Coordinates of C-alpha atoms in Angstrom, one line a residue:
M1 CA 51.2 93.1 13.7
S2 CA 49.1 91.4 16.3
E3 CA 49.7 89.0 19.3
D4 CA 48.0 86.1 17.8
F5 CA 50.5 86.8 14.6
E6 CA 53.6 87.4 16.5
N7 CA 53.1 84.1 18.4
L8 CA 52.6 82.2 15.3
H9 CA 55.1 83.5 13.2
Y10 CA 57.6 82.1 16.4
Q11 CA 56.0 78.8 16.5
L12 CA 56.6 78.7 12.9
Y13 CA 60.0 79.3 13.4
L14 CA 60.5 76.4 15.9
A15 CA 58.4 74.4 13.4
Y16 CA 60.9 75.5 10.6
Y17 CA 63.9 73.7 12.4
A18 CA 62.0 70.7 13.9
A19 CA 61.1 70.3 10.0
R20 CA 64.7 70.9 8.4
K21 CA 66.0 68.4 11.1
N22 CA 66.2 65.2 8.4
K23 CA 65.8 67.1 5.4
R24 CA 69.0 69.1 5.6
N25 CA 70.5 70.1 2.3
T26 CA 67.5 69.1 -0.4
I27 CA 66.3 71.1 -2.6
N28 CA 62.9 72.8 -1.2
Q29 CA 64.6 73.1 2.0
L30 CA 67.6 75.5 1.1
K31 CA 65.1 77.5 -1.3
F32 CA 63.0 78.1 1.4
E33 CA 66.2 78.9 4.1
V34 CA 67.7 81.3 1.1
D35 CA 65.5 84.0 2.2
L36 CA 63.8 82.6 5.6
E37 CA 62.6 85.2 7.8
Q38 CA 60.5 86.6 4.3
N39 CA 59.4 82.9 3.8
L40 CA 58.0 82.3 7.3
Y41 CA 56.6 86.1 7.4
K42 CA 54.7 85.1 3.9
L43 CA 53.7 82.0 5.7
A44 CA 52.4 83.0 9.0
K45 CA 50.3 86.1 7.0
Q46 CA 48.8 83.0 4.5
I47 CA 47.7 81.0 7.9
I48 CA 46.5 84.4 9.6
T49 CA 44.4 85.5 6.7
R50 CA 43.1 81.8 5.8
Q51 CA 45.0 82.1 2.7
Y52 CA 47.2 79.2 3.0
T53 CA 46.8 76.1 0.6
P54 CA 49.1 73.2 0.3
K55 CA 51.4 72.6 -2.3
P56 CA 51.1 69.8 -5.0
S57 CA 52.6 66.5 -3.6
I58 CA 55.2 64.3 -4.9
A59 CA 53.7 61.0 -5.7
F60 CA 56.5 57.6 -6.4
M61 CA 56.8 54.4 -4.9
V62 CA 59.0 52.8 -2.2
F63 CA 60.0 48.9 -2.8
K64 CA 61.5 48.2 0.6
P65 CA 60.8 47.1 2.8
V66 CA 57.8 47.0 1.0
K67 CA 56.1 48.4 -2.4
R68 CA 54.5 51.6 -1.2
E69 CA 52.6 54.2 -2.2
I70 CA 54.3 57.9 -0.4
F71 CA 53.1 61.5 -1.3
A72 CA 56.1 64.0 -0.7
A73 CA 54.6 67.2 0.9
D74 CA 56.9 70.3 -0.2
F75 CA 58.9 71.6 2.4
V76 CA 56.3 74.7 3.5
D77 CA 53.6 72.3 4.2
R78 CA 56.0 69.7 6.3
V79 CA 56.6 73.2 8.2
V80 CA 52.8 73.5 8.9
H81 CA 52.9 69.9 9.7
H82 CA 55.5 70.4 12.5
L83 CA 53.5 73.1 13.4
L84 CA 50.4 71.1 14.1
Y85 CA 52.7 68.2 16.1
K86 CA 54.0 70.7 18.6
A87 CA 50.6 71.9 19.0
I88 CA 48.6 68.8 19.5
Y89 CA 50.5 66.1 20.1
S90 CA 51.3 66.1 24.1
D91 CA 46.9 66.6 24.4
I92 CA 47.4 63.0 22.2
E93 CA 49.7 61.2 23.9
K94 CA 47.9 61.9 27.1
I95 CA 45.3 59.5 26.1
L96 CA 47.1 56.9 24.4
I97 CA 47.7 53.7 25.6
H98 CA 51.1 52.8 26.8
D99 CA 51.8 50.3 23.9
T100 CA 51.4 52.0 20.8
Y101 CA 54.4 52.5 19.9
S102 CA 54.5 53.9 16.2
C103 CA 56.1 58.0 16.4
R104 CA 56.5 58.3 20.0
K105 CA 58.5 60.1 22.1
N106 CA 61.1 57.1 23.8
K107 CA 59.1 54.2 21.8
G108 CA 59.3 52.8 18.3
T109 CA 60.5 49.5 16.5
L110 CA 62.9 48.8 18.7
Y111 CA 60.8 49.2 22.0
G112 CA 58.1 47.1 20.5
I113 CA 60.0 44.4 20.0
K114 CA 61.7 44.4 23.3
R115 CA 58.0 45.0 24.5
M116 CA 56.6 42.2 23.0
Q117 CA 59.7 39.9 24.3
K118 CA 58.5 41.0 27.6
F119 CA 55.1 39.7 27.3
M120 CA 56.2 36.7 25.9
R121 CA 58.1 35.9 29.3
S122 CA 55.3 37.3 31.4
C123 CA 52.3 35.3 30.0
T124 CA 54.0 32.1 30.1
E125 CA 55.4 33.0 33.8
N126 CA 59.0 32.7 32.3
Y127 CA 58.0 30.1 29.6
Q128 CA 57.0 27.9 32.1
K129 CA 53.6 27.5 30.9
Q130 CA 51.9 27.0 27.3
A131 CA 50.9 30.5 25.7
Y132 CA 49.6 31.9 22.3
V133 CA 49.9 34.7 20.4
L134 CA 47.4 36.3 17.9
K135 CA 48.5 38.7 15.3
L136 CA 46.2 40.9 13.4
D137 CA 47.0 43.0 10.5
I138 CA 44.1 46.0 9.0
K139 CA 43.5 46.3 5.0
G140 CA 44.6 49.1 3.6
Y141 CA 44.9 51.4 7.0
F142 CA 46.3 54.7 6.1
M143 CA 44.0 54.2 2.7
H144 CA 40.6 54.0 5.0
M145 CA 40.4 56.5 7.3
H146 CA 38.0 58.8 7.0
H147 CA 38.8 62.6 7.4
Q148 CA 36.0 63.4 9.2
I149 CA 36.2 60.9 11.8
I150 CA 40.2 62.0 12.2
Y151 CA 38.8 65.5 12.8
E152 CA 36.5 65.0 15.0
Q153 CA 38.8 62.8 17.1
I154 CA 41.2 65.8 17.7
I155 CA 38.8 68.0 18.3
S156 CA 37.5 66.3 20.7
V157 CA 41.0 66.0 22.7
I158 CA 42.2 69.1 22.3
K159 CA 39.1 71.2 23.0
N160 CA 39.5 71.8 26.5
H161 CA 43.6 72.0 26.8
N162 CA 46.0 75.3 26.5
L163 CA 47.1 75.4 23.2
D164 CA 50.3 77.0 21.3
L165 CA 48.1 78.5 18.9
E166 CA 45.2 79.8 19.2
L167 CA 42.2 77.6 18.8
S168 CA 40.6 78.8 15.5
T169 CA 43.8 78.9 13.9
L170 CA 44.9 75.1 14.8
D171 CA 41.1 74.3 13.3
Y172 CA 41.6 75.8 10.5
L173 CA 45.2 74.4 9.7
L174 CA 43.5 70.9 10.9
K175 CA 40.9 71.1 8.1
K176 CA 43.4 72.1 5.3
V177 CA 45.8 68.5 6.3
I178 CA 43.2 66.6 7.0
F179 CA 40.7 66.9 4.1
N180 CA 43.6 68.1 1.1
D181 CA 43.3 65.6 -1.3
V182 CA 46.7 64.9 -1.9
T183 CA 46.5 63.2 -5.4
Q184 CA 44.7 66.4 -6.7
N185 CA 47.5 68.3 -9.2
C186 CA 50.3 65.8 -7.7
R187 CA 53.3 65.3 -9.6
I188 CA 54.3 61.5 -10.7
K189 CA 58.1 60.8 -10.2
G190 CA 59.1 57.7 -11.9
S191 CA 57.0 55.9 -14.0
K192 CA 53.4 55.2 -13.4
K193 CA 53.8 51.9 -14.5
D194 CA 54.8 51.6 -10.9
W195 CA 51.1 51.8 -9.6
V196 CA 50.5 48.8 -12.6
D197 CA 50.7 46.0 -10.1
L198 CA 50.0 47.9 -6.6
P199 CA 46.7 46.6 -5.1
H200 CA 43.7 48.8 -5.5
D201 CA 43.5 49.1 -1.6
K202 CA 47.3 50.4 -0.6
S203 CA 46.8 53.3 -3.3
L204 CA 45.2 56.8 -2.9
F205 CA 44.5 56.8 -6.4
G206 CA 40.6 56.5 -7.0
K207 CA 39.4 56.0 -3.4
P208 CA 36.6 58.4 -2.8
G209 CA 36.8 61.8 -1.3
G210 CA 37.3 62.2 2.2
V211 CA 38.8 58.8 2.8
G212 CA 43.1 58.1 2.7
L213 CA 45.7 59.8 4.3
P214 CA 49.1 59.8 2.7
I215 CA 52.0 57.6 4.1
G216 CA 54.9 59.4 5.1
N217 CA 53.5 62.8 6.3
L218 CA 54.1 63.4 10.2
T219 CA 50.7 64.1 10.4
S220 CA 49.6 60.8 9.0
Q221 CA 51.8 58.8 11.6
M222 CA 50.4 60.7 14.6
F223 CA 46.6 60.2 13.0
G224 CA 47.3 57.1 12.9
N225 CA 48.2 56.4 16.4
L226 CA 44.8 58.4 17.5
Y227 CA 42.6 56.2 14.7
L228 CA 42.9 53.7 16.8
N229 CA 43.0 54.6 20.3
E230 CA 39.1 53.9 21.4
L231 CA 39.9 50.5 19.6
D232 CA 43.3 50.1 21.9
H233 CA 41.0 51.0 24.9
F234 CA 38.5 48.4 24.4
I235 CA 40.9 45.3 24.0
K236 CA 42.4 46.3 27.3
Q237 CA 39.9 47.1 29.7
D238 CA 36.3 45.6 27.8
L239 CA 38.3 43.2 26.9
D240 CA 40.5 42.5 29.5
I241 CA 43.8 41.5 27.3
K242 CA 46.7 42.4 29.7
Y243 CA 49.2 41.4 27.1
Y244 CA 48.5 43.5 24.0
G245 CA 50.6 46.1 21.8
R246 CA 49.7 47.8 18.1
Y247 CA 52.5 49.0 15.7
V248 CA 49.9 50.8 13.3
D249 CA 48.0 48.6 12.0
D250 CA 49.8 45.4 13.3
M251 CA 48.2 44.3 16.6
V252 CA 49.8 41.4 18.6
F253 CA 48.0 39.5 21.6
M254 CA 48.8 37.1 24.1
S255 CA 47.3 34.7 26.2
Q256 CA 47.4 31.2 27.9
D257 CA 44.0 30.7 26.4
Q258 CA 43.5 30.2 22.8
N259 CA 39.9 29.9 22.7
K260 CA 39.6 33.6 24.0
L261 CA 41.7 34.6 21.3
K262 CA 40.0 33.2 18.7
T263 CA 37.2 35.2 19.8
L264 CA 38.8 38.1 19.8
I265 CA 38.8 38.2 16.1
P266 CA 35.3 39.1 15.6
K267 CA 34.9 41.2 17.7
V268 CA 38.2 43.3 17.2
N269 CA 36.9 43.4 13.3
A270 CA 33.8 44.7 14.6
S271 CA 35.1 47.0 16.1
L272 CA 37.3 48.3 13.5
N273 CA 34.1 48.2 10.8
K274 CA 32.4 51.5 13.4
V275 CA 35.7 53.1 12.1
G276 CA 35.7 51.8 8.2
L277 CA 38.3 49.7 8.4
V278 CA 38.3 45.8 8.0
L279 CA 41.1 43.1 9.4
H280 CA 42.9 41.5 6.5
P281 CA 41.5 38.1 6.2
K282 CA 45.1 37.0 5.2
K283 CA 47.2 38.0 7.4
I284 CA 45.5 36.1 10.7
Y285 CA 47.7 34.5 12.3
M286 CA 47.7 32.2 15.6
Q287 CA 50.7 30.1 16.7
S288 CA 52.3 28.7 20.3
I289 CA 54.8 30.9 21.4
D290 CA 57.3 28.8 21.3
K291 CA 56.9 28.9 17.6
G292 CA 57.8 32.7 17.3
F293 CA 56.1 35.0 15.5
L294 CA 57.3 37.7 13.0
F295 CA 57.1 41.8 14.3
L296 CA 58.6 45.0 13.5
G297 CA 61.5 43.1 11.4
Q298 CA 62.4 40.5 13.8
Y299 CA 61.1 36.9 14.1
I300 CA 60.9 36.7 17.9
K301 CA 61.3 33.4 20.1
P302 CA 61.7 32.3 23.5
Y303 CA 64.9 33.7 24.7
R304 CA 66.2 35.2 21.4
S305 CA 65.0 36.8 18.5
Y306 CA 66.2 37.2 15.1
I307 CA 65.8 39.8 12.2
S308 CA 63.3 38.6 9.2
N309 CA 64.4 36.8 5.7
R310 CA 63.3 40.3 3.8
T311 CA 66.0 42.4 6.3
K312 CA 68.3 39.8 5.2
H313 CA 67.8 39.9 1.7
N314 CA 67.9 43.6 1.7
F315 CA 70.9 44.1 3.8
Y316 CA 72.9 41.7 1.5
Q317 CA 71.3 43.5 -1.3
A318 CA 72.5 46.9 0.3
L319 CA 76.2 45.8 0.7
G320 CA 75.9 45.0 -2.8
N321 CA 74.4 48.3 -3.6
A322 CA 77.7 49.7 -1.9
C323 CA 80.2 47.6 -3.8
T324 CA 78.5 49.0 -7.2
L325 CA 79.0 52.4 -6.1
L326 CA 82.6 51.9 -4.8
F327 CA 83.9 50.0 -8.0
R328 CA 81.6 52.9 -10.7
T329 CA 84.2 55.0 -11.1
E330 CA 88.1 55.5 -10.1
A331 CA 86.8 59.0 -8.2
I332 CA 84.2 58.0 -5.7
A333 CA 82.4 61.1 -5.0
W334 CA 81.6 62.3 -1.3
N335 CA 77.8 61.6 -1.2
D336 CA 78.3 58.3 -2.5
I337 CA 80.3 57.6 0.7
K338 CA 78.3 59.6 3.1
S339 CA 75.0 57.3 1.2
I340 CA 77.3 53.8 2.2
Q341 CA 77.7 54.9 5.6
S342 CA 74.1 55.7 6.6
T343 CA 72.5 52.5 4.4
I344 CA 74.9 50.2 6.2
N345 CA 75.0 51.7 9.9
S346 CA 71.2 51.7 10.0
Y347 CA 71.5 48.2 8.8
L348 CA 73.8 47.2 11.5
G349 CA 71.8 49.2 13.8
I350 CA 68.9 47.0 13.1
L351 CA 71.3 43.5 13.6
R352 CA 72.6 44.9 17.0
H353 CA 69.6 44.3 18.8
A354 CA 68.8 40.7 17.3
N355 CA 71.2 37.9 17.6
A356 CA 72.8 38.4 14.3
F357 CA 76.5 38.4 15.0
N358 CA 77.5 35.9 12.5
L359 CA 75.0 37.2 10.3
M360 CA 76.4 40.7 10.5
K361 CA 80.4 38.7 10.3
H362 CA 79.4 36.7 7.2
G363 CA 77.9 39.7 5.0
M364 CA 80.7 42.5 5.9
Q365 CA 83.6 39.6 5.1
R366 CA 82.4 39.5 1.6
M367 CA 83.0 43.5 1.3
P368 CA 86.1 43.9 -1.7
G369 CA 89.8 45.5 -0.2
R370 CA 88.3 48.8 -1.1
F371 CA 85.7 49.1 1.4
Y372 CA 88.2 48.7 4.2
C373 CA 90.4 51.8 2.4
F374 CA 87.2 54.2 2.7
F375 CA 85.5 52.8 6.2
R376 CA 86.7 51.4 9.7
F377 CA 84.8 49.7 12.3
V378 CA 83.8 51.1 15.6
P379 CA 85.4 48.3 18.4
D380 CA 81.9 46.4 18.4
R381 CA 81.7 46.4 14.8
Y382 CA 78.2 47.7 14.6
K383 CA 79.1 51.0 13.1
I384 CA 81.4 52.5 10.4
Y385 CA 82.9 55.0 9.7
I386 CA 84.7 56.9 7.0
N387 CA 88.6 56.9 7.2
Q388 CA 89.0 61.0 6.6
E389 CA 93.1 60.5 6.3
F390 CA 92.0 57.5 3.2
W391 CA 89.4 59.6 1.9
Q392 CA 91.3 63.1 1.7
W393 CA 94.0 61.8 0.1
H394 CA 91.7 59.8 -2.5
Y395 CA 90.4 63.4 -3.4
S396 CA 93.7 65.0 -3.5
L397 CA 94.5 62.0 -6.3
T398 CA 91.5 62.0 -7.8
Y399 CA 91.7 65.9 -7.8
Q400 CA 95.3 66.2 -9.6
S401 CA 94.4 63.6 -12.6
T402 CA 91.4 65.9 -13.4
N403 CA 93.6 69.3 -13.6

């Protein structure tokens, strides 16, 4: 057994444990884990002998927060994605600007919102000066990214760095993942009718070869940061825009000079055209900062921020779905209880970081008494936990009634 094989085998172990973190107890993960050692050995051998091929994806539609086409990779391929992520993340991270927030350690949506709040205070000199905000969005970002450009960008980043994987192996896997056409031999989950009203620029189906990345893959998120890295540096350095941040394809600019912001639009669009992208003409927003703006699910205004109407609607709908689960049958399944807890806690986490206590209070007061039998609040009321004592009583009662 070669040293390269042993190292790859070890790196796959680490990638497996990372991949299973949010996929614990899924069918594919459990199948892989049943014969873990053999499956990892088989995958390592396929990669070393250059016989690895991504398995067919599962294509489906999600409808919240907006309608999106998702291609879910097989668990084996998720392990490979985490292997690549671990190998190249730190090198990509070093060259990104500070204010790119998506899929980065110690960053994310909440960090992006706080940065915008800080930008707003600083740009207006603590709200003493007039300033303006410009928001731009890219049309069909993931659907129009060119595979060859992504590949060349990554190779230029990693070619002179120390890597966990042998360079030829890393190059092989990058090509397999980047140039893989996920629409081929994919399995449709749900109905094909879900795609009927999806805009053409929001789907990979019908796209020419060599264009488009699947939303949902860990590698796609990482590549999405790198793809516009040159544009980010161009905006910060060449165009000298101090107050600028990006979350995937959502860009925000602030300045006291409104005309300067207007001149950015054609310059940014011209730079995007070089990598096959274009600004969404219907999503160009410019306004005085004191009027506020929507970013990452929150409406940010001076001194405060609120959740968006869409998030508010989804929160109330989640509460309604919880009620449906609780009253669907007398015997409540444990998986349903866990699902309710997970969904509501995710929304309460969002509300906690906005000026939304009254909204939270009003929503939770609408919940029926049965909800408060199964769940309790932590002291600040922004998190619920399962009432284990009641659940055990409920379980024993329903178990006895069915036997």
